[in-house]
């Protein structure tokens, strides 16, 4: 496995719409290695999610840890060609970060209840219903596959903060925090 270089905001690959992954491609050694490398990269940088464009691969794939508390505990999973259905329309603001926008946090409105249909790394169709934090992670990562960054979703930039100031003034107790 290898740790991959993470594209930072400004790299054009982050703004491209990704191409769907062909089912036959999923089983290839190269694609399975990409998934393993993305998981290793996500863990190296203490991320909770990482989308393929963030490692310069314009493919509809992300890896994430979908635990309810956002502690990054639990098994990382790969979702391929994800399609989100919003189950609750009222958007809720929560803190987000992004490995492609280092050291910055901001509050982003997201649907608190969604389902996602995707292929897993075995190429099987899976459906996941998610609420709150995991729902936020899935929306953030799926946005990456459409060339969308979390800044684009913010209602206002007033909440933007650097990490040190986030820790000093915005706390971690009740606020969600993530790095994707
Ligand atoms: Ni991100």
PDB file of C-alpha atoms and ligand atoms in Angstrom:
ATOM      1  CA  UNK A   1       0.000   0.000   0.000  1.00  0.00           C
ATOM      2  CA  UNK A   2       1.091   3.569  -0.520  1.00  0.00           C
ATOM      3  CA  UNK A   3       0.263   6.980   0.831  1.00  0.00           C
ATOM      4  CA  UNK A   4      -0.935   9.136  -2.044  1.00  0.00           C
ATOM      5  CA  UNK A   5      -0.431  12.848  -2.649  1.00  0.00           C
ATOM      6  CA  UNK A   6      -3.559  14.844  -1.815  1.00  0.00           C
ATOM      7  CA  UNK A   7      -4.670  17.522  -4.308  1.00  0.00           C
ATOM      8  CA  UNK A   8      -5.250  20.907  -2.694  1.00  0.00           C
ATOM      9  CA  UNK A   9      -7.858  23.518  -3.557  1.00  0.00           C
ATOM     10  CA  UNK A  10      -6.913  25.154  -6.829  1.00  0.00           C
ATOM     11  CA  UNK A  11      -5.907  21.911  -8.530  1.00  0.00           C
ATOM     12  CA  UNK A  12      -8.237  21.530 -11.537  1.00  0.00           C
ATOM     13  CA  UNK A  13      -8.878  17.829 -10.789  1.00  0.00           C
ATOM     14  CA  UNK A  14     -10.977  18.915  -7.794  1.00  0.00           C
ATOM     15  CA  UNK A  15     -13.329  20.842 -10.082  1.00  0.00           C
ATOM     16  CA  UNK A  16     -13.958  18.152 -12.678  1.00  0.00           C
ATOM     17  CA  UNK A  17     -16.999  15.905 -12.734  1.00  0.00           C
ATOM     18  CA  UNK A  18     -15.750  12.369 -12.332  1.00  0.00           C
ATOM     19  CA  UNK A  19     -16.579   9.464 -14.616  1.00  0.00           C
ATOM     20  CA  UNK A  20     -18.663   6.514 -13.406  1.00  0.00           C
ATOM     21  CA  UNK A  21     -16.675   3.360 -12.707  1.00  0.00           C
ATOM     22  CA  UNK A  22     -17.393   0.365 -14.910  1.00  0.00           C
ATOM     23  CA  UNK A  23     -18.402  -2.715 -12.916  1.00  0.00           C
ATOM     24  CA  UNK A  24     -15.628  -4.781 -14.480  1.00  0.00           C
ATOM     25  CA  UNK A  25     -13.019  -2.217 -13.473  1.00  0.00           C
ATOM     26  CA  UNK A  26     -13.887  -2.648  -9.781  1.00  0.00           C
ATOM     27  CA  UNK A  27     -12.442  -6.179  -9.647  1.00  0.00           C
ATOM     28  CA  UNK A  28      -9.117  -5.228 -11.200  1.00  0.00           C
ATOM     29  CA  UNK A  29      -5.977  -5.250  -9.070  1.00  0.00           C
ATOM     30  CA  UNK A  30      -5.322  -1.618  -9.970  1.00  0.00           C
ATOM     31  CA  UNK A  31      -8.721  -0.464  -8.717  1.00  0.00           C
ATOM     32  CA  UNK A  32      -8.516  -2.555  -5.532  1.00  0.00           C
ATOM     33  CA  UNK A  33      -5.067  -1.086  -4.881  1.00  0.00           C
ATOM     34  CA  UNK A  34      -6.445   2.413  -5.411  1.00  0.00           C
ATOM     35  CA  UNK A  35      -9.078   1.737  -2.724  1.00  0.00           C
ATOM     36  CA  UNK A  36      -6.444   0.375  -0.311  1.00  0.00           C
ATOM     37  CA  UNK A  37      -4.148   3.324  -0.976  1.00  0.00           C
ATOM     38  CA  UNK A  38      -6.990   5.809  -0.468  1.00  0.00           C
ATOM     39  CA  UNK A  39      -7.850   4.201   2.873  1.00  0.00           C
ATOM     40  CA  UNK A  40      -4.203   4.328   3.934  1.00  0.00           C
ATOM     41  CA  UNK A  41      -3.947   7.973   2.813  1.00  0.00           C
ATOM     42  CA  UNK A  42      -7.145   8.919   4.653  1.00  0.00           C
ATOM     43  CA  UNK A  43      -5.846   7.309   7.851  1.00  0.00           C
ATOM     44  CA  UNK A  44      -2.385   8.870   7.498  1.00  0.00           C
ATOM     45  CA  UNK A  45      -3.930  12.351   7.430  1.00  0.00           C
ATOM     46  CA  UNK A  46      -6.576  11.588  10.093  1.00  0.00           C
ATOM     47  CA  UNK A  47      -9.410  11.968   7.620  1.00  0.00           C
ATOM     48  CA  UNK A  48     -12.915  10.571   7.896  1.00  0.00           C
ATOM     49  CA  UNK A  49     -13.488  10.502   4.152  1.00  0.00           C
ATOM     50  CA  UNK A  50     -11.458  10.823   0.971  1.00  0.00           C
ATOM     51  CA  UNK A  51     -12.739  11.053  -2.601  1.00  0.00           C
ATOM     52  CA  UNK A  52     -10.812   9.808  -5.642  1.00  0.00           C
ATOM     53  CA  UNK A  53     -10.347  13.295  -7.205  1.00  0.00           C
ATOM     54  CA  UNK A  54      -8.484  14.280  -4.027  1.00  0.00           C
ATOM     55  CA  UNK A  55      -5.788  11.790  -5.044  1.00  0.00           C
ATOM     56  CA  UNK A  56      -5.851  12.904  -8.691  1.00  0.00           C
ATOM     57  CA  UNK A  57      -8.135  10.101  -9.893  1.00  0.00           C
ATOM     58  CA  UNK A  58     -11.219  11.429 -11.658  1.00  0.00           C
ATOM     59  CA  UNK A  59     -13.436   8.451 -10.795  1.00  0.00           C
ATOM     60  CA  UNK A  60     -16.760   8.137  -8.931  1.00  0.00           C
ATOM     61  CA  UNK A  61     -15.319   6.579  -5.805  1.00  0.00           C
ATOM     62  CA  UNK A  62     -14.802   7.621  -2.215  1.00  0.00           C
ATOM     63  CA  UNK A  63     -13.730   5.940   1.006  1.00  0.00           C
ATOM     64  CA  UNK A  64     -15.114   6.921   4.405  1.00  0.00           C
ATOM     65  CA  UNK A  65     -15.639   5.858   7.998  1.00  0.00           C
ATOM     66  CA  UNK A  66     -19.348   6.224   8.637  1.00  0.00           C
ATOM     67  CA  UNK A  67     -19.549   6.106  12.425  1.00  0.00           C
ATOM     68  CA  UNK A  68     -22.221   8.154  14.123  1.00  0.00           C
ATOM     69  CA  UNK A  69     -19.891  10.164  16.353  1.00  0.00           C
ATOM     70  CA  UNK A  70     -17.376  11.185  13.726  1.00  0.00           C
ATOM     71  CA  UNK A  71     -14.473   9.793  15.728  1.00  0.00           C
ATOM     72  CA  UNK A  72     -13.098   7.922  12.738  1.00  0.00           C
ATOM     73  CA  UNK A  73     -13.683   4.607  14.502  1.00  0.00           C
ATOM     74  CA  UNK A  74     -14.934   1.609  12.603  1.00  0.00           C
ATOM     75  CA  UNK A  75     -14.159  -0.018   9.311  1.00  0.00           C
ATOM     76  CA  UNK A  76     -13.523   2.247   6.325  1.00  0.00           C
ATOM     77  CA  UNK A  77     -15.757   1.444   3.375  1.00  0.00           C
ATOM     78  CA  UNK A  78     -15.548   2.269  -0.318  1.00  0.00           C
ATOM     79  CA  UNK A  79     -18.598   3.596  -2.158  1.00  0.00           C
ATOM     80  CA  UNK A  80     -18.540   3.517  -5.952  1.00  0.00           C
ATOM     81  CA  UNK A  81     -20.934   5.417  -8.246  1.00  0.00           C
ATOM     82  CA  UNK A  82     -22.951   6.726  -5.264  1.00  0.00           C
ATOM     83  CA  UNK A  83     -26.406   8.215  -5.787  1.00  0.00           C
ATOM     84  CA  UNK A  84     -27.954  10.126  -2.897  1.00  0.00           C
ATOM     85  CA  UNK A  85     -31.660  10.354  -2.121  1.00  0.00           C
ATOM     86  CA  UNK A  86     -32.531  13.071   0.370  1.00  0.00           C
ATOM     87  CA  UNK A  87     -35.044  11.802   2.964  1.00  0.00           C
ATOM     88  CA  UNK A  88     -35.328  15.013   4.944  1.00  0.00           C
ATOM     89  CA  UNK A  89     -35.392  18.344   3.190  1.00  0.00           C
ATOM     90  CA  UNK A  90     -34.554  20.708   6.049  1.00  0.00           C
ATOM     91  CA  UNK A  91     -30.836  21.509   5.965  1.00  0.00           C
ATOM     92  CA  UNK A  92     -28.788  21.619   9.162  1.00  0.00           C
ATOM     93  CA  UNK A  93     -25.528  23.540   9.580  1.00  0.00           C
ATOM     94  CA  UNK A  94     -22.496  21.641  10.891  1.00  0.00           C
ATOM     95  CA  UNK A  95     -18.710  22.010  10.904  1.00  0.00           C
ATOM     96  CA  UNK A  96     -16.744  20.534   8.027  1.00  0.00           C
ATOM     97  CA  UNK A  97     -13.160  20.391   6.963  1.00  0.00           C
ATOM     98  CA  UNK A  98     -11.446  18.920   3.933  1.00  0.00           C
ATOM     99  CA  UNK A  99      -8.011  17.383   3.373  1.00  0.00           C
ATOM    100  CA  UNK A 100      -7.875  19.436   0.149  1.00  0.00           C
ATOM    101  CA  UNK A 101      -8.457  22.668   2.130  1.00  0.00           C
ATOM    102  CA  UNK A 102      -6.007  22.139   4.995  1.00  0.00           C
ATOM    103  CA  UNK A 103      -6.371  23.819   8.372  1.00  0.00           C
ATOM    104  CA  UNK A 104      -9.785  25.400   7.666  1.00  0.00           C
ATOM    105  CA  UNK A 105     -13.228  24.720   9.101  1.00  0.00           C
ATOM    106  CA  UNK A 106     -16.581  26.148   8.141  1.00  0.00           C
ATOM    107  CA  UNK A 107     -20.256  25.545   8.798  1.00  0.00           C
ATOM    108  CA  UNK A 108     -22.068  23.884   5.935  1.00  0.00           C
ATOM    109  CA  UNK A 109     -25.798  23.177   5.520  1.00  0.00           C
ATOM    110  CA  UNK A 110     -26.567  19.520   4.748  1.00  0.00           C
ATOM    111  CA  UNK A 111     -29.602  17.255   4.697  1.00  0.00           C
ATOM    112  CA  UNK A 112     -29.704  15.367   8.029  1.00  0.00           C
ATOM    113  CA  UNK A 113     -31.266  12.199   6.643  1.00  0.00           C
ATOM    114  CA  UNK A 114     -30.360  10.544   3.353  1.00  0.00           C
ATOM    115  CA  UNK A 115     -30.003   7.208   1.688  1.00  0.00           C
ATOM    116  CA  UNK A 116     -27.228   6.352  -0.712  1.00  0.00           C
ATOM    117  CA  UNK A 117     -27.174   3.648  -3.333  1.00  0.00           C
ATOM    118  CA  UNK A 118     -23.717   2.577  -4.500  1.00  0.00           C
ATOM    119  CA  UNK A 119     -21.506  -0.346  -5.432  1.00  0.00           C
ATOM    120  CA  UNK A 120     -19.143  -1.697  -2.797  1.00  0.00           C
ATOM    121  CA  UNK A 121     -15.583  -2.851  -3.500  1.00  0.00           C
ATOM    122  CA  UNK A 122     -16.879  -6.299  -4.458  1.00  0.00           C
ATOM    123  CA  UNK A 123     -19.076  -4.661  -7.091  1.00  0.00           C
ATOM    124  CA  UNK A 124     -22.294  -5.433  -5.191  1.00  0.00           C
ATOM    125  CA  UNK A 125     -25.139  -2.914  -5.004  1.00  0.00           C
ATOM    126  CA  UNK A 126     -25.596  -1.611  -1.467  1.00  0.00           C
ATOM    127  CA  UNK A 127     -28.034   0.857   0.100  1.00  0.00           C
ATOM    128  CA  UNK A 128     -27.106   2.801   3.215  1.00  0.00           C
ATOM    129  CA  UNK A 129     -29.499   4.985   5.166  1.00  0.00           C
ATOM    130  CA  UNK A 130     -27.628   7.628   7.141  1.00  0.00           C
ATOM    131  CA  UNK A 131     -28.474  10.414   9.554  1.00  0.00           C
ATOM    132  CA  UNK A 132     -26.608  13.418  10.874  1.00  0.00           C
ATOM    133  CA  UNK A 133     -22.820  13.014  10.871  1.00  0.00           C
ATOM    134  CA  UNK A 134     -22.444  10.049   8.505  1.00  0.00           C
ATOM    135  CA  UNK A 135     -25.067  11.654   6.229  1.00  0.00           C
ATOM    136  CA  UNK A 136     -22.906  14.792   6.191  1.00  0.00           C
ATOM    137  CA  UNK A 137     -19.784  12.815   5.295  1.00  0.00           C
ATOM    138  CA  UNK A 138     -21.550  11.047   2.411  1.00  0.00           C
ATOM    139  CA  UNK A 139     -22.821  14.370   1.014  1.00  0.00           C
ATOM    140  CA  UNK A 140     -19.393  16.015   1.325  1.00  0.00           C
ATOM    141  CA  UNK A 141     -17.646  13.131  -0.437  1.00  0.00           C
ATOM    142  CA  UNK A 142     -20.269  12.783  -3.162  1.00  0.00           C
ATOM    143  CA  UNK A 143     -19.925  16.512  -3.818  1.00  0.00           C
ATOM    144  CA  UNK A 144     -16.218  15.932  -4.537  1.00  0.00           C
ATOM    145  CA  UNK A 145     -17.265  13.559  -7.329  1.00  0.00           C
ATOM    146  CA  UNK A 146     -19.170  16.429  -8.947  1.00  0.00           C
ATOM    147  CA  UNK A 147     -16.326  18.929  -8.579  1.00  0.00           C
ATOM    148  CA  UNK A 148     -17.991  20.653  -5.625  1.00  0.00           C
ATOM    149  CA  UNK A 149     -16.087  21.765  -2.507  1.00  0.00           C
ATOM    150  CA  UNK A 150     -17.656  22.568   0.863  1.00  0.00           C
ATOM    151  CA  UNK A 151     -17.080  26.321   0.423  1.00  0.00           C
ATOM    152  CA  UNK A 152     -19.552  26.157  -2.472  1.00  0.00           C
ATOM    153  CA  UNK A 153     -22.277  24.934  -0.108  1.00  0.00           C
ATOM    154  CA  UNK A 154     -21.815  27.514   2.642  1.00  0.00           C
ATOM    155  CA  UNK A 155     -24.619  30.056   3.072  1.00  0.00           C
ATOM    156  CA  UNK A 156     -22.087  32.624   4.291  1.00  0.00           C
ATOM    157  CA  UNK A 157     -18.332  32.605   4.899  1.00  0.00           C
ATOM    158  CA  UNK A 158     -18.730  34.180   8.330  1.00  0.00           C
ATOM    159  CA  UNK A 159     -17.997  30.895  10.143  1.00  0.00           C
ATOM    160  CA  UNK A 160     -14.724  30.163   8.283  1.00  0.00           C
ATOM    161  CA  UNK A 161     -11.981  29.576  10.818  1.00  0.00           C
ATOM    162  CA  UNK A 162      -8.449  28.225  11.030  1.00  0.00           C
ATOM    163  CA  UNK A 163      -7.924  25.092  13.133  1.00  0.00           C
ATOM    164  CA  UNK A 164      -6.168  26.814  16.058  1.00  0.00           C
ATOM    165  CA  UNK A 165      -8.966  29.338  16.336  1.00  0.00           C
ATOM    166  CA  UNK A 166     -11.533  26.571  15.887  1.00  0.00           C
ATOM    167  CA  UNK A 167     -10.055  24.733  18.881  1.00  0.00           C
ATOM    168  CA  UNK A 168      -9.853  27.930  20.957  1.00  0.00           C
ATOM    169  CA  UNK A 169     -13.213  29.490  20.189  1.00  0.00           C
ATOM    170  CA  UNK A 170     -15.563  26.909  18.738  1.00  0.00           C
ATOM    171  CA  UNK A 171     -14.762  23.852  20.837  1.00  0.00           C
ATOM    172  CA  UNK A 172     -15.289  20.237  20.015  1.00  0.00           C
ATOM    173  CA  UNK A 173     -17.856  19.275  22.592  1.00  0.00           C
ATOM    174  CA  UNK A 174     -21.186  19.528  20.834  1.00  0.00           C
ATOM    175  CA  UNK A 175     -19.924  20.536  17.432  1.00  0.00           C
ATOM    176  CA  UNK A 176     -19.313  17.990  14.787  1.00  0.00           C
ATOM    177  CA  UNK A 177     -15.919  18.007  13.256  1.00  0.00           C
ATOM    178  CA  UNK A 178     -14.607  16.238  10.255  1.00  0.00           C
ATOM    179  CA  UNK A 179     -11.782  16.240   7.829  1.00  0.00           C
ATOM    180  CA  UNK A 180     -12.561  14.924   4.412  1.00  0.00           C
TER     181      UNK A 180
HETATM  182 NI1  LIG B   1     -13.237  17.055   1.234  1.00  0.00          NI
END
